[in-house]
Structure formats: C-alpha cells, structure tokens
XYZ file of C-alpha atoms in Angstrom:
414
model
C 47.622 -11.326 9.962
C 47.795 -9.136 6.852
C 46.078 -11.823 4.786
C 43.336 -12.136 7.408
C 42.764 -8.367 7.284
C 42.581 -8.403 3.484
C 40.125 -11.316 3.639
C 38.069 -9.344 6.169
C 38.048 -6.409 3.741
C 36.586 -8.518 0.943
C 34.040 -10.214 3.243
C 32.800 -6.903 4.618
C 32.764 -5.383 1.132
C 30.503 -8.119 -0.174
C 27.939 -7.682 2.600
C 28.093 -3.880 2.634
C 27.734 -3.308 -1.107
C 25.013 -5.911 -1.607
C 23.014 -4.750 1.452
C 23.069 -1.028 0.673
C 19.657 0.608 0.251
C 19.221 0.795 -3.542
C 16.572 3.533 -3.412
C 18.637 5.773 -1.154
C 21.670 5.042 -3.326
C 19.761 6.049 -6.454
C 18.594 9.253 -4.766
C 22.135 10.201 -3.689
C 23.493 9.386 -7.142
C 20.932 11.703 -8.753
C 22.078 14.451 -6.392
C 25.628 14.040 -7.686
C 27.222 12.115 -4.812
C 30.451 10.692 -6.304
C 30.628 7.689 -3.964
C 26.974 6.828 -4.585
C 27.503 6.991 -8.346
C 30.556 4.747 -8.052
C 28.664 2.134 -6.011
C 25.772 2.328 -8.494
C 28.148 1.582 -11.368
C 29.539 -1.418 -9.491
C 26.036 -2.756 -8.853
C 25.100 -2.481 -12.518
C 27.100 -5.681 -13.053
C 26.786 -7.617 -9.776
C 28.314 -10.722 -11.366
C 31.587 -8.901 -11.988
C 31.489 -7.213 -8.590
C 30.992 -10.513 -6.809
C 33.634 -12.044 -9.052
C 36.419 -9.692 -7.927
C 35.319 -9.933 -4.282
C 35.237 -13.733 -4.269
C 38.517 -14.006 -6.157
C 40.230 -11.760 -3.627
C 38.604 -13.440 -0.630
C 39.348 -16.971 -1.829
C 42.932 -16.111 -2.738
C 43.588 -14.613 0.704
C 42.043 -17.561 2.552
C 43.946 -20.163 0.534
C 47.208 -18.232 0.840
C 46.705 -17.791 4.584
C 46.148 -21.519 4.933
C 49.293 -22.268 2.936
C 51.405 -19.807 4.943
C 50.085 -21.171 8.234
C 50.828 -24.742 7.152
C 54.345 -23.837 5.981
C 55.044 -21.991 9.231
C 53.843 -24.930 11.315
C 55.905 -27.475 9.384
C 59.039 -25.314 9.441
C 59.041 -23.958 12.977
C 56.808 -26.341 14.911
C 57.045 -29.754 13.229
C 55.672 -31.511 16.297
C 52.475 -29.468 16.247
C 49.443 -31.414 15.054
C 48.113 -30.322 11.667
C 44.599 -30.823 13.007
C 45.280 -28.222 15.683
C 46.735 -25.847 13.092
C 43.626 -26.261 10.926
C 41.317 -25.631 13.885
C 43.180 -22.478 14.904
C 43.234 -21.145 11.341
C 39.539 -21.939 10.881
C 38.648 -20.109 14.101
C 40.732 -17.062 13.143
C 39.255 -16.857 9.642
C 35.713 -17.455 10.866
C 35.835 -14.775 13.560
C 38.143 -12.099 12.164
C 37.733 -12.585 8.409
C 34.049 -13.502 8.140
C 31.738 -12.967 11.119
C 33.091 -9.673 12.484
C 33.454 -7.783 9.169
C 30.160 -9.085 7.784
C 28.319 -8.074 10.959
C 29.865 -4.603 10.851
C 28.954 -4.211 7.180
C 25.392 -5.396 7.789
C 24.985 -2.752 10.508
C 26.459 0.079 8.425
C 26.075 -0.982 4.770
C 26.152 2.497 3.245
C 29.290 3.604 5.095
C 31.097 0.384 4.248
C 29.982 0.432 0.599
C 31.107 4.029 0.100
C 34.438 3.358 1.838
C 35.389 0.294 -0.223
C 33.923 1.325 -3.591
C 37.067 3.062 -4.873
C 39.322 0.094 -4.054
C 36.880 -2.408 -5.578
C 36.541 -0.313 -8.744
C 40.337 -0.180 -9.104
C 40.751 -3.928 -8.482
C 38.015 -4.664 -11.010
C 39.884 -2.710 -13.677
C 43.210 -4.362 -12.861
C 41.931 -7.939 -12.717
C 39.152 -7.515 -15.280
C 40.417 -10.307 -17.620
C 40.565 -12.789 -14.734
C 37.087 -11.801 -13.528
C 35.739 -12.135 -17.058
C 37.267 -15.601 -17.427
C 35.965 -16.826 -14.060
C 32.464 -15.501 -14.791
C 32.466 -17.098 -18.245
C 33.340 -20.506 -16.784
C 30.729 -20.129 -14.033
C 28.051 -19.076 -16.534
C 28.909 -22.027 -18.772
C 28.440 -24.441 -15.869
C 25.107 -22.833 -14.990
C 23.922 -23.143 -18.586
C 24.747 -26.845 -18.451
C 22.092 -27.105 -15.750
C 19.688 -24.960 -17.853
C 19.970 -21.955 -15.541
C 19.473 -18.644 -17.337
C 22.195 -16.201 -16.349
C 21.136 -13.153 -18.385
C 18.038 -11.026 -18.699
C 17.200 -10.902 -14.996
C 15.977 -7.361 -14.470
C 15.304 -5.953 -11.032
C 11.667 -6.668 -10.219
C 9.577 -3.600 -9.373
C 8.164 -3.386 -5.875
C 4.607 -4.580 -5.409
C 1.966 -2.527 -3.607
C 2.324 -4.771 -0.546
C 6.092 -4.200 -0.502
C 5.621 -0.444 -0.882
C 3.157 -0.568 1.997
C 5.782 -2.289 4.146
C 8.316 0.407 3.226
C 5.886 3.158 4.243
C 5.107 1.388 7.528
C 8.813 0.923 8.264
C 9.356 4.659 7.776
C 6.973 5.565 10.600
C 9.539 7.665 12.440
C 10.472 9.668 9.351
C 7.011 10.414 7.934
C 4.334 12.443 9.690
C 1.423 10.168 10.719
C -1.108 11.991 8.530
C 1.181 11.782 5.489
C 1.827 8.112 6.202
C -1.909 7.414 6.296
C -2.365 9.255 3.002
C 0.365 7.176 1.348
C -1.147 3.950 2.661
C -4.583 4.965 1.401
C -3.188 5.790 -2.039
C -1.642 2.324 -2.208
C -4.980 0.828 -1.155
C -6.859 2.488 -4.040
C -5.966 -0.354 -6.379
C -7.958 -2.788 -4.225
C -10.953 -0.519 -3.490
C -13.846 -0.331 -5.930
C -16.385 2.381 -6.619
C -18.982 0.239 -4.843
C -17.030 0.685 -1.590
C -17.419 4.475 -1.501
C -20.610 5.272 -3.423
C -23.638 7.086 -2.069
C -26.426 4.458 -1.991
C -29.332 4.795 -4.385
C -31.814 5.573 -1.595
C -29.650 8.487 -0.370
C -29.232 10.219 -3.736
C -30.556 13.781 -3.714
C -32.568 14.224 -6.894
C -35.358 16.203 -8.484
C -38.433 14.616 -10.036
C -39.549 16.608 -13.072
C -43.098 15.320 -12.611
C -43.495 17.383 -9.434
C -44.790 20.972 -9.422
C -42.261 23.667 -10.298
C -42.600 25.465 -6.987
C -41.396 22.347 -5.185
C -38.628 21.802 -7.739
C -37.363 25.362 -7.346
C -37.345 25.038 -3.563
C -35.464 21.731 -3.814
C -32.804 23.404 -5.921
C -32.468 26.232 -3.410
C -32.293 23.866 -0.419
C -29.927 21.357 -2.027
C -26.712 20.974 0.057
C -24.818 19.335 -2.807
C -23.057 20.700 -5.876
C -24.801 18.237 -8.221
C -28.404 17.052 -8.411
C -29.808 14.111 -10.296
C -32.675 15.137 -12.564
C -35.107 12.312 -13.261
C -38.681 11.739 -14.337
C -41.044 9.587 -12.276
C -38.360 7.516 -10.544
C -34.590 7.643 -10.345
C -34.199 4.865 -12.917
C -35.265 7.367 -15.595
C -32.480 9.939 -15.296
C -32.619 12.981 -17.572
C -29.290 14.554 -16.591
C -27.036 15.957 -13.877
C -27.610 19.509 -12.694
C -24.652 21.597 -11.519
C -25.635 24.130 -8.857
C -23.283 26.751 -10.250
C -24.939 26.604 -13.675
C -28.441 26.816 -12.271
C -27.789 29.903 -10.107
C -28.459 32.296 -12.975
C -31.522 30.292 -13.930
C -33.038 30.752 -10.479
C -32.919 34.519 -10.896
C -35.461 34.266 -13.683
C -39.074 34.769 -12.789
C -40.048 31.342 -14.091
C -38.072 28.108 -14.297
C -39.291 25.888 -17.096
C -38.497 22.265 -17.793
C -36.777 23.186 -21.050
C -34.590 25.780 -19.333
C -33.667 23.333 -16.586
C -32.767 20.549 -18.995
C -30.743 22.968 -21.149
C -28.207 23.483 -18.341
C -28.060 19.810 -17.375
C -24.967 17.757 -18.066
C -25.133 14.391 -19.782
C -25.229 11.446 -17.404
C -21.894 9.727 -16.833
C -22.279 6.062 -15.880
C -19.661 4.111 -13.927
C -19.561 0.327 -13.330
C -19.616 -0.528 -9.635
C -16.602 -2.817 -10.085
C -14.348 0.027 -11.288
C -11.223 0.433 -9.159
C -10.805 3.811 -7.497
C -7.308 4.426 -8.862
C -8.580 3.948 -12.425
C -11.772 5.897 -11.827
C -9.738 8.823 -10.551
C -7.912 8.868 -13.892
C -11.207 8.518 -15.800
C -12.666 11.512 -13.953
C -9.605 13.500 -14.965
C -9.692 12.361 -18.594
C -13.441 12.936 -18.949
C -13.262 16.219 -16.992
C -16.007 14.972 -14.708
C -16.494 15.130 -10.968
C -19.622 13.013 -10.505
C -21.130 9.883 -12.008
C -23.960 7.410 -11.499
C -22.931 3.878 -10.569
C -24.612 0.889 -12.227
C -24.337 -2.833 -11.558
C -23.686 -5.606 -14.074
C -27.332 -5.517 -15.163
C -27.280 -1.771 -15.810
C -29.442 -0.943 -12.793
C -28.643 2.205 -10.837
C -27.064 1.409 -7.458
C -25.670 4.750 -6.360
C -23.663 7.857 -7.063
C -19.959 8.605 -6.692
C -18.125 11.918 -6.800
C -14.532 12.988 -7.105
C -14.756 14.080 -3.492
C -15.613 10.523 -2.410
C -12.377 9.280 -3.973
C -10.322 12.143 -2.538
C -11.722 11.358 0.910
C -10.399 7.812 0.536
C -6.938 9.383 0.358
C -7.046 12.294 2.790
C -9.913 11.186 5.039
C -13.409 12.501 5.590
C -14.184 16.203 5.167
C -16.333 16.884 8.230
C -17.751 20.396 8.031
C -20.060 19.801 10.992
C -18.305 18.102 13.960
C -21.633 16.810 15.248
C -22.249 15.032 11.964
C -19.194 12.802 12.511
C -20.346 11.742 15.971
C -23.849 10.795 14.795
C -22.698 7.556 13.183
C -20.404 6.435 16.019
C -20.971 7.146 19.696
C -18.771 5.678 22.430
C -20.698 4.878 25.612
C -19.404 5.193 29.179
C -19.481 1.397 29.624
C -17.065 0.939 26.704
C -19.678 -0.120 24.164
C -20.072 1.755 20.886
C -23.324 2.697 19.157
C -22.941 2.500 15.388
C -25.317 3.747 12.698
C -26.342 0.851 10.467
C -25.604 2.882 7.332
C -21.977 3.471 8.269
C -19.329 2.110 5.930
C -17.382 -0.798 7.402
C -14.170 0.499 5.863
C -14.592 3.887 7.500
C -15.634 2.273 10.789
C -12.535 0.061 10.843
C -10.377 3.045 10.005
C -11.954 5.342 12.591
C -12.130 2.851 15.474
C -9.088 0.732 14.564
C -11.270 -2.381 14.302
C -10.987 -5.301 11.914
C -14.564 -6.131 10.929
C -14.741 -8.132 7.672
C -15.013 -5.942 4.567
C -14.921 -8.611 1.858
C -18.725 -8.886 1.718
C -21.351 -6.288 2.701
C -20.151 -2.712 2.884
C -22.262 -1.300 5.717
C -22.886 -2.335 9.296
C -26.528 -3.059 8.508
C -25.580 -5.227 5.549
C -22.996 -7.084 7.628
C -25.491 -8.001 10.355
C -28.280 -8.961 7.937
C -25.905 -10.999 5.783
C -24.528 -12.859 8.796
C -27.934 -13.604 10.362
C -29.518 -14.296 6.946
C -32.673 -12.497 8.032
C -33.980 -9.098 9.093
C -33.382 -9.278 12.866
C -35.485 -7.879 15.671
C -34.099 -5.447 18.261
C -32.216 -7.320 20.975
C -30.801 -10.009 18.668
C -27.074 -10.495 19.224
C -24.253 -12.100 17.286
C -20.482 -12.155 17.142
C -18.981 -11.103 13.821
C -15.246 -11.055 13.297
C -14.896 -11.617 17.026
C -16.911 -8.494 17.945
C -20.108 -8.903 20.034
C -22.873 -6.975 18.255
C -26.447 -6.323 19.409
C -29.203 -4.976 17.182
C -30.715 -1.891 18.822
C -33.093 -0.415 16.231
C -34.750 -1.475 12.967
C -36.132 0.863 10.291
C -38.082 -1.003 7.650
C -35.813 -3.706 6.261
C -32.612 -2.105 7.515
C -30.728 -2.311 10.796
C -30.511 1.357 11.761
C -28.513 1.079 15.000
C -26.281 -1.543 16.606
C -24.226 -1.708 19.774
C -20.694 -3.122 19.608
C -18.546 -4.186 22.584
C -14.950 -3.897 21.303
C -13.498 -4.594 24.765
C -15.034 -8.087 24.642
C -13.768 -8.875 21.136
C -12.248 -12.344 20.826
C -10.785 -12.712 17.364
C -9.625 -16.285 17.863
C -13.124 -17.616 18.593
C -15.795 -18.613 16.039
C -18.332 -15.922 15.230
C -21.128 -17.218 17.425
C -22.906 -16.142 20.607
C-alpha cells in the first residue's frame, strides 16, 4: 500500500506541475511567492523534472509488482498469477494513476505547490541518475534525428490571447473585455475600414469667396479642415481649428494668412494596419491624415479618434445621432443607413454580415447584386434577408433587414 501511495504521489505531481497556469505562476513568482518561484525553477528544466518523476513512478510500480508476486508465491502458491496481475493492475490504475491524476488536473496549482519542495529535494539527491537517464534518452532521440534542445516556449498568438480574454469573462468587466478584444483585432483592421469617405470630408475650397470660407470655418464641427483648391484632389494643407481661432479675430482673412497656419498634408496608405498607424501617429505627432489608394488617389480621411473608437467604441455626443443609422421597427425588422459601416453594424447588433469585401451596407448590397438596385429589390446576404428601401444617386441610402428570419445555413438567395 505504501508503494501505491508513493506511485500516486509521483503521478499526481506530474499532472499538477505540468498543468499549472504558467502566466499565473509567473505573476506569483514576481510577487515573491516562495512556492511559485520553486515551481518555476523546476519547470525551467522540464526534462529533469519529468526524469525524477518517471524514475520514482516506475520504480514504485515495478517494486510493487515484485512485492505482490513474492507475496502471492510465498503465502498463496495456489493463487493464479493471472489473477494477481489483474488485481495489481486494477489497484495501480485506480489508486496510483486515475485518482491522483484527476485530482491534480482539477487543482493543479495546489498540487504543484504542495509537491514542489519534495520534488526539488529528490532532484538534488538523485541528480546523477536523472542526468544519466536523460542523456541516454536524448541519445536515442538523436538517433531518430529528433532535436532535443533549443525548443523555446512559443509566444501566444493573437487568436490564443483572444481565447484567454473570452475565457476570463467572469473576471473582467464586459466593457474592459470588449476593449481588450478590440485591441487584439487592430492587427487585422486596416485604415480603409475606419476612414471617413472622400465624399464626406469637410473641406474648404480656396477658389470660393472669402465670406463663405470664413463662415465655413466658423460653422465647422471638426477640429481639422482640409484646405484644397478647385477640388479635393488638389489639397493645399490641413487647417487646425485651434490655430485659426486667432486668425478669425482679424478684420480680414487672406489666403496667405490661412495657408500660413496650415499643417503639411500627411498621407496614409489605405492598406495600413490600425495598430501600426496608431504608432505612426504617435511618432509623427499627428492626429489626422488623408488616405490614398495604391494609385495615389484620395479615398478618405482618418483621425486618431477613429482609431481610438475602434478600441473604446463610438463617442456619441448626440444620442439621436446614433439612432439615425439603425432603427429597430416594431415588427422586428431593422432599418439601416446605407452608409453605415458593416463592422460597426455587426458590433452594435451582434450580427455576422460579411466584412471581407465592401465596408458599408450600401457597398455590400451593390456588390452582391452587381448593379444599382431599385427600391423594393430584395436579397439574402450572409443569411440575412435585406430589402432596398431608398436610393440616392448611385448609392443605396436605406435598407430593411429582418434578423429574426436569418438563416445562416442557407445559400444567399431569395
């Protein structure tokens, strides 16, 4: 029975120490927890740790088998050796393997901390034997061209970190969890996903009369204005509202005075990832830039605020403004502005419309139908029934979505 208990100790130790949460262990070790530091030292050389555990476990099992066989031959010679083997196998399997391993898997940290001192002592005592066994094992592995050194712990990928954050739902406030998930998603989101489209850029045409220009500056709701001549493809600079305040106090605003307070234009490729662009904004000490495509044509504008909103969510100063793009009807259908971002729509409504192509609802419908539809045209995209409600020029301005009738396992047809 003593040998079975010792074997159970080694079996549970193996599972407990190897299953302990490495990140929590590292955190506790940094805080000065003696047991955590001891387990960390053991895990620095897992080959030696496993060596002492397996040596002890194997020795106990073999010795238990020998003792059981000797006892059966001496005191019960008529007892079948097959029966003795079956009984010993059952005892070892249940009491020396399954039960202790299950307990250690349920409480890995407690088990690891409890056994660490004994394992550390045994490793020091039997270090030469462990070293010899590991050397022989490594030699055999090298014979089969298996590399036994240089295997560093692989860093966690973004997907794995996302899984960790999701698993910690009960320990992280929902808003903080969403922020962490959005930060992890920045490496897969490009500037093109969050930019202000070219046709929505608020700018000032220097070819217009100065009375109109001055009024535009006064009425501008943004902190930056694009200054251009003739059309927005001929940008002269970026105007910061704070710098132009003193200029407006002058009796006359001239073109030279306006251009003198303009900032140089900062261009950003539309394929730039948000996590990198955030760093570029910081390095360049910028907060706004014009986005260009691969041909150098202007496609939109992006600000530091747009990137921050990808992390913390939309800043809605006017509550009515947020409801203009999405309106839930009494019958369960949802009216959606065609200009609304698909990413924001999915996030706000917990939908799963495809975001690997067009970036707005209008673009999604037009791309799917391969034409500018008329009001009343319906389709099913990503399983969601969608009906075109209004058209403005070449853009779908309003659609109606029936999320309650979504069938994600059916082809996208109506």
